[in-house]
Coordinates of C-alpha atoms and ligand atoms in Angstrom, one line a residue:
M1 CA 0.0 0.0 0.0
Q2 CA 1.4 3.4 -0.9
H3 CA 0.0 5.5 1.8
V4 CA -2.4 5.0 4.7
P5 CA -4.3 8.1 5.7
D6 CA -4.6 9.3 9.2
A7 CA -6.4 6.7 11.4
A8 CA -8.4 9.6 12.9
I9 CA -10.5 9.6 9.8
G10 CA -12.5 6.6 11.1
S11 CA -13.6 8.4 14.3
V12 CA -14.3 11.7 12.5
L13 CA -16.6 9.8 10.1
V14 CA -18.4 8.1 12.9
S15 CA -19.1 11.4 14.7
W16 CA -20.3 13.0 11.5
Y17 CA -22.6 10.0 10.8
Q18 CA -24.0 10.0 14.3
K19 CA -25.1 13.6 13.9
N20 CA -26.2 13.5 10.2
K21 CA -27.4 10.0 9.4
R22 CA -30.5 9.8 7.2
A23 CA -33.6 8.1 8.7
L24 CA -33.8 5.1 6.4
P25 CA -36.4 2.5 7.1
W26 CA -33.9 -0.4 7.4
R27 CA -32.1 1.5 10.1
Q28 CA -35.3 2.1 12.0
R29 CA -36.5 -1.4 11.6
F30 CA -33.2 -2.9 12.8
L31 CA -33.1 -0.5 15.8
E32 CA -36.6 -1.7 16.8
S33 CA -36.3 -5.4 16.1
G34 CA -32.6 -6.2 16.1
D35 CA -33.4 -8.7 13.3
P36 CA -30.5 -9.2 10.8
Y37 CA -33.1 -10.1 8.2
V38 CA -34.1 -6.5 7.7
I39 CA -30.5 -5.4 7.0
W40 CA -29.9 -8.3 4.7
I41 CA -32.9 -7.6 2.5
S42 CA -32.0 -3.9 2.3
E43 CA -28.4 -4.7 1.3
I44 CA -29.6 -7.0 -1.5
M45 CA -32.1 -4.6 -2.8
L46 CA -29.7 -1.7 -2.8
Q47 CA -27.2 -3.5 -5.1
Q48 CA -27.1 -1.5 -8.3
T49 CA -30.4 0.3 -7.4
T50 CA -31.0 3.8 -6.0
I51 CA -32.3 4.3 -2.5
Q52 CA -35.4 6.1 -4.0
A53 CA -36.3 3.0 -6.1
V54 CA -35.7 0.7 -3.1
L55 CA -37.9 2.5 -0.5
P56 CA -41.3 1.4 -1.7
A57 CA -40.2 -2.0 -2.7
Y58 CA -38.6 -2.6 0.7
E59 CA -41.8 -1.8 2.6
R60 CA -43.9 -3.9 0.2
F61 CA -41.5 -6.9 0.5
L62 CA -41.4 -6.8 4.3
G63 CA -45.2 -6.5 4.3
I64 CA -45.4 -9.8 2.4
F65 CA -42.4 -11.6 4.0
P66 CA -41.9 -10.1 7.4
R67 CA -39.4 -12.7 8.6
L68 CA -36.8 -15.1 7.2
H69 CA -39.0 -18.1 7.5
D70 CA -41.8 -16.4 5.5
L71 CA -39.3 -15.8 2.7
A72 CA -37.9 -19.3 2.8
A73 CA -41.4 -20.9 2.5
A74 CA -42.5 -18.7 -0.4
S75 CA -42.6 -19.8 -4.1
E76 CA -40.1 -18.4 -6.5
E77 CA -42.8 -16.6 -8.4
A78 CA -44.1 -14.9 -5.2
V79 CA -40.6 -13.7 -4.5
R80 CA -40.2 -12.3 -8.0
L81 CA -43.5 -10.5 -7.8
A82 CA -42.5 -9.0 -4.4
C83 CA -39.3 -7.6 -6.0
R84 CA -40.9 -6.4 -9.2
G85 CA -39.5 -3.3 -10.7
L86 CA -36.0 -3.6 -9.1
G87 CA -34.3 -5.5 -12.0
Y88 CA -31.4 -7.9 -11.8
Y89 CA -33.5 -10.8 -10.7
R90 CA -30.7 -13.2 -10.2
R91 CA -29.8 -11.5 -6.9
F92 CA -33.3 -12.2 -5.5
R93 CA -33.2 -15.8 -6.7
L94 CA -30.0 -16.3 -4.8
M95 CA -31.4 -14.4 -1.8
H96 CA -34.4 -16.8 -1.8
E97 CA -32.0 -19.8 -2.0
A98 CA -29.9 -18.4 0.9
A99 CA -33.1 -18.0 3.0
Q100 CA -34.0 -21.7 2.4
V101 CA -30.4 -22.7 3.4
L102 CA -30.7 -20.7 6.6
A103 CA -34.3 -21.8 7.5
A104 CA -33.3 -25.5 7.2
R105 CA -30.7 -25.0 10.0
E106 CA -31.5 -27.2 13.0
P107 CA -31.3 -25.5 15.5
F108 CA -31.7 -22.2 13.6
H109 CA -28.9 -19.7 14.0
W110 CA -27.9 -16.6 12.0
P111 CA -24.4 -16.5 10.4
R112 CA -22.5 -13.8 12.5
T113 CA -19.1 -13.3 10.9
F114 CA -18.0 -11.9 7.5
K115 CA -16.7 -15.4 6.7
D116 CA -20.0 -17.1 7.5
W117 CA -22.1 -14.7 5.5
R118 CA -19.7 -15.0 2.6
E119 CA -20.5 -18.7 2.3
L120 CA -24.2 -18.0 1.5
P121 CA -25.5 -17.9 -2.1
G122 CA -25.5 -14.3 -3.5
I123 CA -23.4 -12.8 -0.7
G124 CA -20.1 -11.1 -1.9
D125 CA -17.4 -9.3 0.1
Y126 CA -19.3 -6.0 0.2
T127 CA -22.6 -7.5 1.4
A128 CA -21.0 -9.8 3.9
A129 CA -19.0 -6.9 5.4
A130 CA -22.1 -4.7 5.5
I131 CA -24.3 -7.2 7.2
S132 CA -21.7 -8.6 9.6
S133 CA -20.7 -5.1 10.7
I134 CA -24.2 -3.5 11.0
A135 CA -26.0 -6.5 12.5
F136 CA -23.2 -8.2 14.4
G137 CA -20.6 -5.6 15.1
E138 CA -17.7 -7.2 13.2
A139 CA -14.9 -4.7 12.3
K140 CA -14.8 -5.5 8.6
A141 CA -14.8 -2.5 6.2
V142 CA -17.1 -2.2 3.2
V143 CA -15.6 -1.3 -0.2
D144 CA -17.9 -0.6 -3.1
G145 CA -17.8 2.0 -5.9
N146 CA -18.7 4.8 -3.5
V147 CA -15.9 3.9 -1.1
E148 CA -13.4 3.5 -3.9
R149 CA -14.2 7.0 -5.1
V150 CA -13.8 8.5 -1.6
F151 CA -10.5 6.7 -1.0
C152 CA -9.2 7.6 -4.5
R153 CA -9.8 11.3 -3.6
L154 CA -8.4 11.0 -0.1
L155 CA -5.2 9.7 -1.6
D156 CA -5.5 11.7 -4.9
R157 CA -5.2 8.5 -6.9
R158 CA -6.1 9.6 -10.5
V159 CA -6.5 6.0 -11.8
V160 CA -9.3 3.7 -12.8
P161 CA -9.9 1.5 -9.8
D162 CA -8.9 -2.1 -10.5
Q163 CA -8.8 -5.3 -8.5
K164 CA -5.4 -4.6 -7.1
L165 CA -6.5 -1.1 -5.9
K166 CA -9.6 -2.6 -4.5
R167 CA -7.5 -5.0 -2.4
E168 CA -5.4 -2.0 -1.1
F169 CA -8.6 -0.1 -0.2
Q170 CA -10.0 -3.2 1.6
A171 CA -6.8 -3.3 3.7
M172 CA -7.0 0.5 4.2
G173 CA -10.7 0.3 5.3
D174 CA -9.9 -2.5 7.7
L175 CA -7.3 -0.2 9.3
L176 CA -9.6 2.8 9.5
I177 CA -12.7 1.1 10.9
P178 CA -12.9 1.7 14.6
A179 CA -13.4 -1.5 16.6
A180 CA -15.8 0.3 18.9
A181 CA -18.2 1.4 16.1
P182 CA -17.9 -0.7 12.9
A183 CA -21.5 -0.4 12.0
D184 CA -21.5 3.4 12.1
Y185 CA -18.1 3.6 10.3
N186 CA -19.3 1.5 7.4
Q187 CA -22.6 3.4 7.1
A188 CA -20.8 6.7 7.4
V189 CA -18.4 6.0 4.5
M190 CA -21.2 4.7 2.3
E191 CA -23.3 7.7 3.1
L192 CA -20.4 10.1 2.5
G193 CA -20.0 8.6 -0.9
Q194 CA -23.7 8.8 -1.7
T195 CA -24.4 12.3 -0.4
I196 CA -21.2 14.4 -0.2
C197 CA -18.3 12.8 -2.1
I198 CA -20.5 12.4 -5.1
K199 CA -19.2 11.7 -8.7
Q200 CA -19.6 15.1 -10.2
N201 CA -18.8 18.2 -8.2
P202 CA -18.4 16.7 -4.7
R203 CA -19.6 19.0 -1.8
C204 CA -16.2 19.5 -0.3
E205 CA -17.3 22.6 1.6
I206 CA -19.4 20.5 4.0
C207 CA -17.2 17.3 4.0
P208 CA -16.2 16.1 7.4
I209 CA -12.8 14.7 6.2
Q210 CA -11.8 17.7 4.0
N211 CA -8.7 18.3 6.2
F212 CA -7.4 14.8 5.3
C213 CA -8.2 14.9 1.6
K214 CA -5.3 15.2 -0.9
A215 CA -7.5 15.7 -3.9
Y216 CA -9.2 18.6 -2.1
A217 CA -5.7 20.1 -1.3
A218 CA -4.6 19.7 -4.9
G219 CA -8.0 20.8 -6.4
S220 CA -8.1 17.5 -8.4
Q221 CA -11.4 16.1 -7.0
N222 CA -12.8 15.7 -10.5
L223 CA -9.7 13.8 -11.7
A224 CA -9.6 11.2 -9.0
P225 CA -10.5 8.5 -9.7
A226 CA -9.9 8.5 -13.5
P227 CA -13.1 7.9 -15.5
R228 CA -13.9 4.4 -16.7
K229 CA -14.2 3.7 -20.4
P230 CA -17.9 4.4 -21.4
M231 CA -19.9 1.2 -21.4
E232 CA -20.3 -0.3 -24.9
Y233 CA -24.0 -1.0 -25.6
E234 CA -25.4 -3.7 -27.8
D235 CA -28.6 -3.0 -29.8
V236 CA -31.3 -5.6 -29.5
K237 CA -34.6 -5.9 -31.3
M238 CA -37.3 -7.5 -29.3
H239 CA -41.0 -8.3 -30.0
L240 CA -43.6 -8.7 -27.3
W241 CA -47.2 -10.0 -27.9
L242 CA -50.4 -9.0 -26.1
L243 CA -52.5 -12.1 -26.5
I244 CA -56.1 -11.1 -25.9
K245 CA -58.9 -13.5 -25.1
G246 CA -62.1 -11.7 -24.0
G247 CA -61.0 -9.3 -21.3
K248 CA -57.9 -11.4 -20.5
V249 CA -54.3 -11.2 -21.5
G250 CA -52.1 -14.4 -21.9
L251 CA -48.8 -14.6 -19.9
V252 CA -46.1 -17.3 -20.4
E253 CA -43.1 -18.3 -18.5
R254 CA -39.9 -17.5 -20.2
S255 CA -37.4 -20.3 -20.5
K256 CA -34.8 -20.5 -17.7
G257 CA -32.1 -20.0 -20.4
A258 CA -33.8 -17.1 -22.1
R259 CA -31.4 -14.3 -23.0
F260 CA -33.4 -11.7 -20.9
L261 CA -35.6 -12.2 -17.8
G262 CA -35.2 -16.0 -17.8
G263 CA -37.8 -17.8 -15.8
T264 CA -40.1 -14.8 -15.4
L265 CA -43.9 -14.8 -16.1
G266 CA -44.4 -12.2 -18.9
L267 CA -45.6 -11.5 -22.4
P268 CA -44.7 -13.9 -25.2
T269 CA -41.3 -12.6 -26.4
A270 CA -39.0 -13.1 -29.4
L271 CA -35.7 -11.6 -30.3
E272 CA -35.0 -10.6 -33.9
H273 CA -31.7 -11.3 -35.4
D274 CA -31.0 -11.1 -39.2
G275 CA -34.7 -11.0 -39.8
Q276 CA -35.3 -14.3 -37.9
L277 CA -37.3 -14.5 -34.6
R278 CA -35.9 -16.5 -31.7
W279 CA -38.4 -17.2 -29.0
E280 CA -37.6 -16.6 -25.4
Q281 CA -40.1 -19.3 -24.1
D282 CA -40.9 -22.8 -25.2
G283 CA -42.9 -23.0 -28.4
P284 CA -44.1 -23.5 -30.9
W285 CA -45.2 -20.0 -31.7
N286 CA -45.7 -18.7 -35.2
F287 CA -47.0 -15.2 -34.8
E288 CA -46.1 -12.7 -37.5
P289 CA -44.9 -9.3 -36.2
D290 CA -47.6 -6.7 -36.6
S291 CA -46.6 -3.9 -34.4
V292 CA -49.0 -1.5 -32.7
G293 CA -46.2 0.6 -31.3
S294 CA -42.7 0.5 -29.9
F295 CA -40.5 1.8 -27.0
K296 CA -37.0 1.8 -25.8
H297 CA -35.7 0.0 -22.7
S298 CA -32.3 -0.8 -21.3
I299 CA -31.2 -4.0 -19.5
T300 CA -27.6 -3.8 -18.3
R301 CA -25.6 -3.1 -21.4
H302 CA -28.3 -3.8 -23.9
K303 CA -30.3 -1.1 -25.6
I304 CA -33.6 -2.7 -26.5
Q305 CA -36.0 -1.5 -29.1
A306 CA -39.2 -3.3 -28.1
F307 CA -42.0 -3.7 -30.6
V308 CA -45.5 -4.4 -29.2
H309 CA -48.0 -6.5 -31.0
Q310 CA -51.6 -7.4 -30.4
R311 CA -53.2 -10.8 -31.3
E312 CA -56.7 -12.0 -30.5
W313 CA -56.3 -15.6 -29.3
L314 CA -58.7 -17.9 -31.1
G315 CA -56.9 -21.1 -30.6
A316 CA -57.7 -23.9 -28.1
S317 CA -56.7 -23.2 -24.5
S318 CA -53.1 -24.2 -23.7
R319 CA -51.8 -25.1 -20.3
D320 CA -48.7 -23.1 -21.1
I321 CA -50.6 -19.8 -21.1
T322 CA -51.8 -18.2 -18.0
W323 CA -54.9 -16.0 -18.7
V324 CA -55.1 -13.0 -16.4
P325 CA -57.9 -10.3 -16.4
L326 CA -56.4 -7.1 -18.0
H327 CA -57.0 -5.2 -14.7
E328 CA -54.8 -7.7 -12.8
A329 CA -52.1 -8.0 -15.4
E330 CA -50.0 -5.1 -14.0
S331 CA -49.7 -6.8 -10.6
Q332 CA -48.7 -10.1 -12.1
L333 CA -45.9 -8.7 -14.3
V334 CA -42.4 -8.8 -12.7
S335 CA -40.4 -6.8 -15.1
N336 CA -40.6 -3.1 -16.1
L337 CA -40.2 -4.2 -19.7
D338 CA -43.5 -6.2 -19.6
R339 CA -45.2 -3.4 -17.8
K340 CA -44.1 -0.8 -20.3
A341 CA -45.5 -3.0 -23.1
L342 CA -48.8 -3.4 -21.3
H343 CA -49.1 0.3 -20.7
L344 CA -48.4 1.1 -24.4
F345 CA -51.0 -1.4 -25.5
L346 CA -53.6 0.0 -23.1
K347 CA -52.9 3.5 -24.3
I348 CA -53.0 2.7 -28.0
S349 CA -56.0 0.4 -27.9
D350 CA -57.8 2.8 -25.5
R351 CA -58.6 -0.1 -23.3
H352 CA -59.3 0.6 -19.6
P353 CA -58.5 -2.3 -17.5
Ligands
SF4_401 S1 -13.0 16.8 0.5 FE1 -14.2 16.6 -1.3 S2 -13.1 15.1 -2.6 FE2 -12.3 15.0 -0.5 S3 -13.4 13.3 0.5 FE3 -14.4 15.2 1.0 S4 -16.0 15.5 -0.6 FE4 -14.6 13.9 -1.3

C-alpha cells in the first residue's frame, strides 16, 4: 500500500454520521427489532439500485415476507413479484436460495461473521461486510464503488480502480474502521460517498474529512478516480405480444435459459436477429410481427428496441398460457419491460383495465 491516511478519519466519520445520518427504514427497523433479516434484505435490494427506487419495494417486500422463514417458505414466483421493478432478478433468486439454506438449519442460527455470511448464495465481500458489521458488530470494512471514489480522492489516486487497488482499499478500510463502532463507520463511509463525495462536483465545503483529503488540497477532485471507459452498448430488437382472449391477457413463463428475464412470467417474447425470430419461451409460436407501437428500454448493457403486437387468441386453451384479467395484469408482471409494453398497449388500444 502506498499510503495509509490518518487513522483519525475513522472516528471523524463516525461522529459525523451519528449527527447527520438519514432516517432510512432499514435502520429504523433494525433499531426496533434487532433482526439481521431487515438489514440483509436492504443490502440485496440496494445492489445497483437507487435508494429512492428501493424505498417502496422494501416496505412492500417486508409486508409480504416479514421474517426469514416467510421468505424461505415462499414460491419463486411470489418472491419475483414482491421484488418487481427492481431489475437484476438473479440476486433475488440467490437471496431466496440463501433463505432456504438458513431456514433449514437445526437449530436455527444466523451467520454472525463476515466469513460465515460470505458462504451463503449471492453474498459477496461487500454485502458480507455490511451485514456482519451492521447487524453483528464485526470490524470488517465495506468497499464498493462509492468507497473507492472516496479513497481515491483522499489519496489523490487519479487512476481507474482495478482489483489490485480494491484489495489495497480493503486493507486501508480494515485499518480505518474503529473496533468500537464498525456499523457506524461503514454506514458513514457509504453515506459520505452517496451524499457528499458524489461523482460530479463533490460537496467538499461540507465534507467532514476535508482536512485529510489530498485531492481537495490539490484541487483535483474531478480527476480522482480517473473515469472508466464508457460502457459499450449492444442494440437488441425485441418483440412482445399481447395475446387477448375476451378481457384477459395471456402470460407465459420465459425459459430459464432465455437471454433476458429468464424464468419470469411475462408476455410472449421473441428476439429478432438477421430477420429471424428467436423465442424466449418454449414454443411452438408462429406469430407474425404486426406492431401497434414500440418503445426503448435498457437492461444492463443492452439497448432494447421493443415492438409491441396485439393478437386475438382464437386457438384452443393451452396449459402453457396463464390468462389474467387485464385489470390484474400489471400486478402479475415482474419486469418493467413487460409493464411498459402493457401500458403502451392499453394506451394505444384505449382499453381501460
Ligand atoms: S474533501 Fe471533497 S473530494 Fe475529498 S473526500 Fe471530501 S467530498 Fe470527497
